[in-house]
Coordinates of C-alpha atoms in Angstrom, one line a residue:
M1 CA 19.0 11.8 -8.4
R2 CA 20.7 9.8 -5.7
S3 CA 22.0 6.4 -6.9
V4 CA 20.0 3.4 -6.0
S5 CA 22.6 0.8 -6.8
G6 CA 25.0 1.4 -3.9
E7 CA 26.5 -1.2 -1.7
N8 CA 24.0 -0.4 1.1
L9 CA 21.0 -1.6 -1.0
V10 CA 19.9 -5.2 -0.3
Q11 CA 19.3 -7.0 -3.6
L12 CA 18.7 -10.7 -4.3
L13 CA 17.4 -10.3 -7.9
T14 CA 19.2 -8.2 -10.4
P15 CA 17.4 -5.9 -12.9
E16 CA 18.3 -8.5 -15.5
G17 CA 16.6 -11.2 -13.5
T18 CA 19.5 -13.1 -12.0
R19 CA 19.1 -14.5 -8.5
V20 CA 22.1 -13.7 -6.4
A21 CA 23.3 -14.7 -3.0
G22 CA 23.4 -12.2 -0.3
P23 CA 23.3 -11.8 3.5
Y24 CA 19.5 -11.9 3.4
G25 CA 19.3 -14.9 1.0
E26 CA 18.6 -17.3 3.8
W27 CA 15.3 -15.5 4.6
V28 CA 13.9 -16.6 1.2
A29 CA 15.6 -19.9 0.7
D30 CA 12.2 -21.6 0.7
I31 CA 10.9 -19.6 -2.3
D32 CA 11.1 -22.2 -5.0
G33 CA 9.8 -22.2 -8.6
A34 CA 6.2 -22.6 -7.7
R35 CA 6.3 -19.8 -5.1
L36 CA 8.2 -17.5 -7.6
Q37 CA 5.3 -18.1 -10.0
G38 CA 2.9 -17.2 -7.3
L39 CA 4.7 -13.9 -6.6
Y40 CA 4.7 -13.2 -10.4
E41 CA 1.0 -13.8 -10.6
D42 CA 0.4 -11.5 -7.6
M43 CA 2.2 -8.7 -9.2
V44 CA 0.6 -9.1 -12.6
V45 CA -2.9 -9.2 -11.1
V46 CA -2.3 -6.2 -8.9
R47 CA -1.0 -4.2 -11.8
R48 CA -4.1 -5.2 -13.8
V49 CA -6.3 -4.1 -10.9
D50 CA -4.4 -0.8 -10.9
Q51 CA -4.9 -0.3 -14.6
E52 CA -8.6 -1.1 -14.5
A53 CA -9.2 1.3 -11.6
T54 CA -7.3 4.0 -13.4
A55 CA -9.5 3.4 -16.5
L56 CA -12.6 3.5 -14.4
Q57 CA -11.5 6.9 -13.0
R58 CA -10.8 8.2 -16.5
Q59 CA -14.3 7.1 -17.6
G60 CA -16.0 8.9 -14.7
E61 CA -16.8 5.9 -12.6
L62 CA -14.4 6.8 -9.8
A63 CA -13.7 10.3 -8.5
L64 CA -10.0 9.5 -7.8
W65 CA -7.5 6.7 -7.8
P66 CA -3.9 6.5 -6.4
P67 CA -1.9 4.3 -8.8
L68 CA 0.8 1.9 -7.5
L69 CA 2.4 1.2 -10.9
G70 CA 6.0 0.3 -10.4
Q71 CA 5.7 -0.5 -6.7
E72 CA 4.3 -4.0 -7.0
A73 CA 7.4 -5.8 -5.7
A74 CA 7.6 -3.7 -2.5
Q75 CA 4.0 -4.4 -1.7
I76 CA 3.7 -8.0 -2.7
G77 CA 7.1 -9.0 -1.3
S78 CA 6.3 -7.5 2.1
G79 CA 2.6 -8.3 2.0
R80 CA 3.2 -12.0 1.4
A81 CA 5.7 -12.1 4.4
L82 CA 2.9 -11.2 6.9
R83 CA 1.1 -13.6 9.1
K84 CA -2.7 -13.6 9.2
D85 CA -2.7 -12.2 12.7
D86 CA -0.4 -9.3 11.9
F87 CA -2.1 -6.0 11.5
V88 CA -1.5 -3.6 8.6
F89 CA -1.8 0.2 8.8
S90 CA -1.4 1.7 5.3
S91 CA -1.6 4.9 3.3
Y92 CA -3.9 5.2 0.3
R93 CA -1.6 3.5 -2.2
E94 CA -1.1 0.0 -0.7
N95 CA -3.7 -1.8 -2.9
G96 CA -1.2 -4.5 -3.5
V97 CA -0.9 -5.2 0.3
A98 CA -4.7 -5.1 0.5
Y99 CA -4.8 -7.8 -2.2
C100 CA -2.5 -9.9 -0.2
R101 CA -4.7 -9.5 2.9
G102 CA -7.8 -10.6 0.9
V103 CA -9.7 -7.4 0.6
D104 CA -12.7 -7.7 -1.7
Y105 CA -12.1 -6.0 -5.0
T106 CA -15.2 -3.9 -4.8
D107 CA -14.2 -2.8 -1.3
M108 CA -11.0 -1.4 -2.7
I109 CA -12.9 1.3 -4.7
R110 CA -15.9 2.2 -2.5
V111 CA -14.3 5.2 -1.1
W112 CA -12.9 6.4 -4.4
R113 CA -16.4 6.1 -5.9
G114 CA -17.8 8.1 -3.1
N115 CA -20.2 5.4 -1.9
A116 CA -18.8 4.9 1.6
P117 CA -16.6 6.6 4.1
S118 CA -14.4 3.4 4.3
G119 CA -14.0 0.3 2.3
W120 CA -14.0 -2.7 4.6
D121 CA -14.2 -4.1 8.2
P122 CA -10.5 -3.9 9.4
Y123 CA -11.0 -6.8 11.9
E124 CA -12.1 -9.2 9.2
I125 CA -8.7 -9.0 7.4
N126 CA -6.4 -7.3 10.0
M127 CA -5.8 -4.3 7.9
A128 CA -7.0 -0.8 8.7
T129 CA -8.8 1.1 6.0
P130 CA -6.4 3.5 4.0
Q131 CA -5.2 6.6 5.9
V132 CA -5.3 9.8 3.7
I133 CA -3.8 12.0 6.4
I134 CA -0.1 11.7 5.6
G135 CA 1.8 9.6 8.1
A136 CA -0.9 9.4 10.7
Q137 CA -1.1 5.6 10.4
T138 CA 2.4 5.2 11.9
L139 CA 1.0 6.4 15.2
H140 CA -1.9 4.0 14.9
A141 CA 0.5 1.1 14.2
T142 CA 2.7 2.0 17.1
G143 CA -0.2 2.2 19.5
Y144 CA -1.6 -1.1 18.3
A145 CA 1.9 -2.7 18.6
M146 CA 2.3 -1.5 22.2
A147 CA -1.1 -3.0 23.1
T148 CA -0.1 -6.3 21.4
K149 CA 3.0 -6.4 23.5
L150 CA 0.9 -5.8 26.7
D151 CA -1.4 -8.6 25.7
G152 CA 1.5 -11.0 25.4
A153 CA 0.8 -11.8 21.7
D154 CA 3.6 -12.2 19.1
S155 CA 1.7 -10.6 16.3
V156 CA 3.2 -7.5 14.6
A157 CA 1.9 -4.2 13.4
V158 CA 3.2 -2.9 10.0
A159 CA 2.9 0.7 9.0
Y160 CA 3.2 1.5 5.2
F161 CA 4.0 5.1 4.1
G162 CA 5.9 7.0 1.4
D163 CA 9.1 9.0 1.4
G164 CA 7.1 12.3 1.8
A165 CA 5.5 11.1 5.0
T166 CA 8.9 11.0 6.7
S167 CA 8.9 14.8 6.9
Q168 CA 5.7 14.6 9.0
G169 CA 5.8 14.9 12.8
D170 CA 3.6 11.9 13.2
V171 CA 6.1 9.5 11.7
N172 CA 8.9 10.8 13.9
E173 CA 6.7 10.8 17.0
A174 CA 5.7 7.2 16.2
M175 CA 9.4 6.1 16.1
V176 CA 10.1 7.8 19.4
F177 CA 7.3 5.8 21.1
A178 CA 8.2 2.6 19.2
A179 CA 11.8 2.8 20.3
S180 CA 11.0 3.9 23.9
F181 CA 8.6 1.0 24.4
Q182 CA 10.3 -1.5 22.1
A183 CA 7.0 -2.0 20.3
P184 CA 6.7 -4.8 17.8
V185 CA 6.1 -2.6 14.8
V186 CA 7.7 -2.5 11.3
F187 CA 7.9 0.9 9.6
F188 CA 7.9 0.2 5.8
C189 CA 8.7 3.2 3.8
Q190 CA 8.2 3.0 0.1
N191 CA 10.6 5.6 -1.3
N192 CA 9.1 6.1 -4.7
Q193 CA 11.3 9.2 -5.3
W194 CA 8.4 11.7 -5.4
A195 CA 6.3 13.3 -2.7
I196 CA 3.6 14.5 -5.0
S197 CA 5.7 16.9 -7.1
E198 CA 8.7 17.2 -4.9
P199 CA 11.7 14.9 -5.4
V200 CA 13.0 13.0 -2.4
T201 CA 16.4 14.7 -2.7
L202 CA 14.8 17.9 -1.6
Q203 CA 13.7 16.7 1.8
A204 CA 16.3 13.9 2.4
Q205 CA 19.9 14.9 2.1
R206 CA 20.9 11.3 3.2
D207 CA 19.2 8.0 2.7
I208 CA 15.9 7.9 4.6
A209 CA 16.9 4.7 6.3
D210 CA 19.7 6.6 8.0
R211 CA 17.2 8.5 10.1
A212 CA 15.9 5.5 12.1
P213 CA 19.1 4.6 14.0
G214 CA 18.9 8.1 15.5
F215 CA 15.8 6.9 17.3
G216 CA 17.4 3.6 18.3
I217 CA 15.7 1.6 15.5
P218 CA 17.6 -0.7 13.2
S219 CA 17.1 0.0 9.6
V220 CA 17.8 -1.5 6.2
R221 CA 17.7 -0.1 2.7
V222 CA 16.4 -2.5 0.1
D223 CA 15.8 -2.6 -3.7
G224 CA 12.1 -2.0 -3.7
N225 CA 11.8 -3.5 -7.2
D226 CA 13.2 -6.8 -6.1
V227 CA 10.3 -8.9 -4.7
L228 CA 12.6 -11.4 -3.1
A229 CA 14.7 -8.8 -1.3
C230 CA 11.6 -7.0 -0.1
M231 CA 10.2 -10.3 1.3
A232 CA 13.5 -11.2 2.9
V233 CA 14.0 -7.9 4.8
T234 CA 10.4 -7.9 5.9
R235 CA 10.6 -11.4 7.2
E236 CA 13.7 -10.5 9.2
A237 CA 12.0 -7.4 10.7
L238 CA 8.9 -9.4 11.6
E239 CA 11.0 -12.1 13.3
R240 CA 12.9 -9.4 15.3
A241 CA 9.6 -7.9 16.4
R242 CA 8.1 -11.3 17.4
S243 CA 11.1 -12.3 19.4
G244 CA 11.1 -9.1 21.5
G245 CA 13.7 -7.2 19.5
G246 CA 11.4 -4.1 19.0
P247 CA 10.8 -2.0 15.9
S248 CA 12.5 -2.0 12.6
F249 CA 12.6 0.5 9.7
I250 CA 12.7 -0.6 6.0
E251 CA 13.3 1.8 3.2
A252 CA 12.2 0.2 -0.1
V253 CA 13.8 2.2 -2.9
T254 CA 11.3 2.0 -5.8
Y255 CA 9.6 4.4 -8.3
R256 CA 6.2 5.7 -8.9
M257 CA 5.9 5.2 -12.6
G258 CA 2.4 6.8 -12.8
P259 CA 0.9 10.0 -11.3
H260 CA 0.6 10.6 -7.6
T261 CA -3.1 10.2 -8.1
T262 CA -5.2 10.5 -11.2
A263 CA -5.6 14.2 -10.5
D264 CA -1.9 14.7 -11.0
D265 CA 0.1 15.3 -14.1
P266 CA 3.7 14.1 -13.5
T267 CA 4.9 15.4 -16.9
R268 CA 4.8 18.9 -15.5
Y269 CA 7.6 18.1 -13.0
R270 CA 9.3 14.9 -14.0
D271 CA 12.0 14.3 -16.6
P272 CA 10.8 11.7 -19.0
N273 CA 14.3 10.2 -19.2
E274 CA 14.0 9.4 -15.5
L275 CA 10.9 7.4 -16.2
E276 CA 12.5 5.5 -19.0
D277 CA 15.5 4.7 -16.8
W278 CA 13.2 3.2 -14.1
K279 CA 11.2 1.2 -16.7
G280 CA 14.3 -0.8 -17.2
R281 CA 14.1 -1.9 -13.6
D282 CA 10.4 -2.9 -13.8
P283 CA 9.7 -5.4 -11.0
I284 CA 7.5 -7.6 -13.1
D285 CA 9.9 -7.9 -16.0
R286 CA 12.7 -8.6 -13.5
L287 CA 10.9 -11.7 -12.1
A288 CA 9.7 -12.7 -15.5
N289 CA 13.4 -12.9 -16.7
L290 CA 14.2 -15.2 -13.8
L291 CA 11.2 -17.4 -14.5
E292 CA 12.1 -17.6 -18.1
A293 CA 15.7 -18.5 -17.3
E294 CA 14.4 -21.3 -15.1
G295 CA 11.9 -22.6 -17.7
L296 CA 9.0 -21.5 -15.6
L297 CA 7.5 -18.8 -17.8
T298 CA 5.6 -21.2 -20.1
A299 CA 2.8 -20.2 -22.4
D300 CA 0.3 -22.1 -20.3
F301 CA 1.4 -20.4 -17.1
T302 CA 1.3 -16.9 -18.6
D303 CA -2.1 -17.6 -20.2
R304 CA -3.5 -18.6 -16.8
V305 CA -2.0 -15.6 -15.1
N306 CA -3.4 -13.2 -17.7
A307 CA -6.8 -14.9 -17.6
K308 CA -6.9 -14.5 -13.8
A309 CA -5.9 -10.8 -14.1
D310 CA -8.7 -10.2 -16.7
E311 CA -11.2 -12.0 -14.4
V312 CA -10.2 -9.9 -11.4
A313 CA -10.4 -6.7 -13.5
A314 CA -13.9 -7.7 -14.7
Q315 CA -15.0 -8.3 -11.1
L316 CA -13.6 -4.9 -10.1
R317 CA -15.4 -3.1 -12.9
H318 CA -18.7 -5.0 -12.2
G319 CA -18.5 -4.3 -8.5
C320 CA -17.8 -0.6 -9.2
V321 CA -20.6 0.2 -11.6
T322 CA -23.2 -1.8 -9.7
L323 CA -22.5 -0.3 -6.3
P324 CA -25.8 1.0 -4.9
E325 CA -26.0 4.8 -4.3
P326 CA -25.7 5.7 -0.6
G327 CA -28.9 6.7 1.1
E328 CA -29.5 10.3 2.2
L329 CA -29.1 9.5 5.9
D330 CA -26.2 7.0 5.5
V331 CA -23.7 9.7 6.5
F332 CA -24.8 9.3 10.1
N333 CA -24.1 5.6 10.1
N334 CA -21.0 4.1 11.7
V335 CA -19.8 7.4 13.2
Y336 CA -20.0 6.0 16.8
T337 CA -20.2 2.4 18.0
T338 CA -23.1 3.3 20.3
P339 CA -26.0 5.7 20.1
H340 CA -24.9 9.3 20.5
S341 CA -27.4 12.1 21.4
V342 CA -25.7 14.9 19.5
L343 CA -25.5 12.8 16.3
E344 CA -29.1 11.7 16.7
R345 CA -30.2 15.4 17.0
Q346 CA -28.3 16.2 13.8
R347 CA -29.9 13.3 12.1
D348 CA -33.3 14.5 13.2
H349 CA -32.6 18.1 11.9
Y350 CA -31.4 16.8 8.6
T351 CA -34.4 14.5 8.2
R352 CA -36.7 17.4 8.7
Y353 CA -34.7 19.5 6.3
L354 CA -35.0 16.9 3.6
A355 CA -38.8 16.5 4.3
S356 CA -39.2 20.2 3.8
F357 CA -38.5 19.8 0.1
E358 CA -41.1 17.1 -0.2
A359 CA -43.6 19.3 1.6
A360 CA -42.9 22.1 -0.8
G361 CA -43.5 19.8 -3.8
G362 CA -39.9 20.0 -4.9
G363 CA -39.1 16.3 -4.8
A364 CA -35.5 15.2 -4.7
R365 CA -32.8 17.8 -4.4

């Protein structure tokens, strides 16, 4: 595996939890003890949400779940750097970013329970619903950013995707357009080392961040398990975009400690020693070490954080198991913004098809 401790990796918090000075340190100079505690709480709560959703899937309450275990720092650090009017376009694993944007816990799991085709109203929180087609959201983000620029606004579009998505044409096409039109978009790649069952070293013979300059886009490679460094590089990229400097590319080097989804078995392709090595770089433990060294990891504080995590998990579970079953004709809702004759004809045909069972005395299918 390629080393992740090279000189080209931005790091402001060592794996042992020591805060260090660096060229990006000024971007997080305002993150004092209280805000460090807030970031810690975010990561603990998000991990608890992830664990609860995984348990719900194992218990048959969800059809599928894409864990983010190990990637909390990349998502919370970048997510907390965003402004309310920035717009997020994510893949299916950015539940930490969704938490930062204020997504309702039940809305996070509607799709995975099979109760709805999407989870929330994107315009309420300025975050599009998760994109399952690998890399497609980068084009959506670039198009949105181009429109934002034409509108004269200084909000930014942020596209989240994994290392595997960088092999998709959509991602490369998005960078061509972003660079050509100097669109205010940030490409945030979470390099979690595995594209399903293929290691990143198979598709990337050099650091992924090295690709962006070929498109004319400045890039940075950051320790994705360092919440401060992730926040710092994201803040810089956002400021560049707001000030007319165009797009940026961030490669957050992190690790997927769980399966690709709950349908995956990583023990079939991953060396267990690799997992153990990355557990030593756990993003939550890293920040906890800093808080403890500064006297901020008190029993009262950790009790409050754990209580909130349990409360959020309980809300998630309750919301999941009490979701109403979708109606038989709900599949036709929200397909078009206005009435559509073809869709109405299909609805009529399906309605008569369902009625035929009742007429035959068969009841429900």
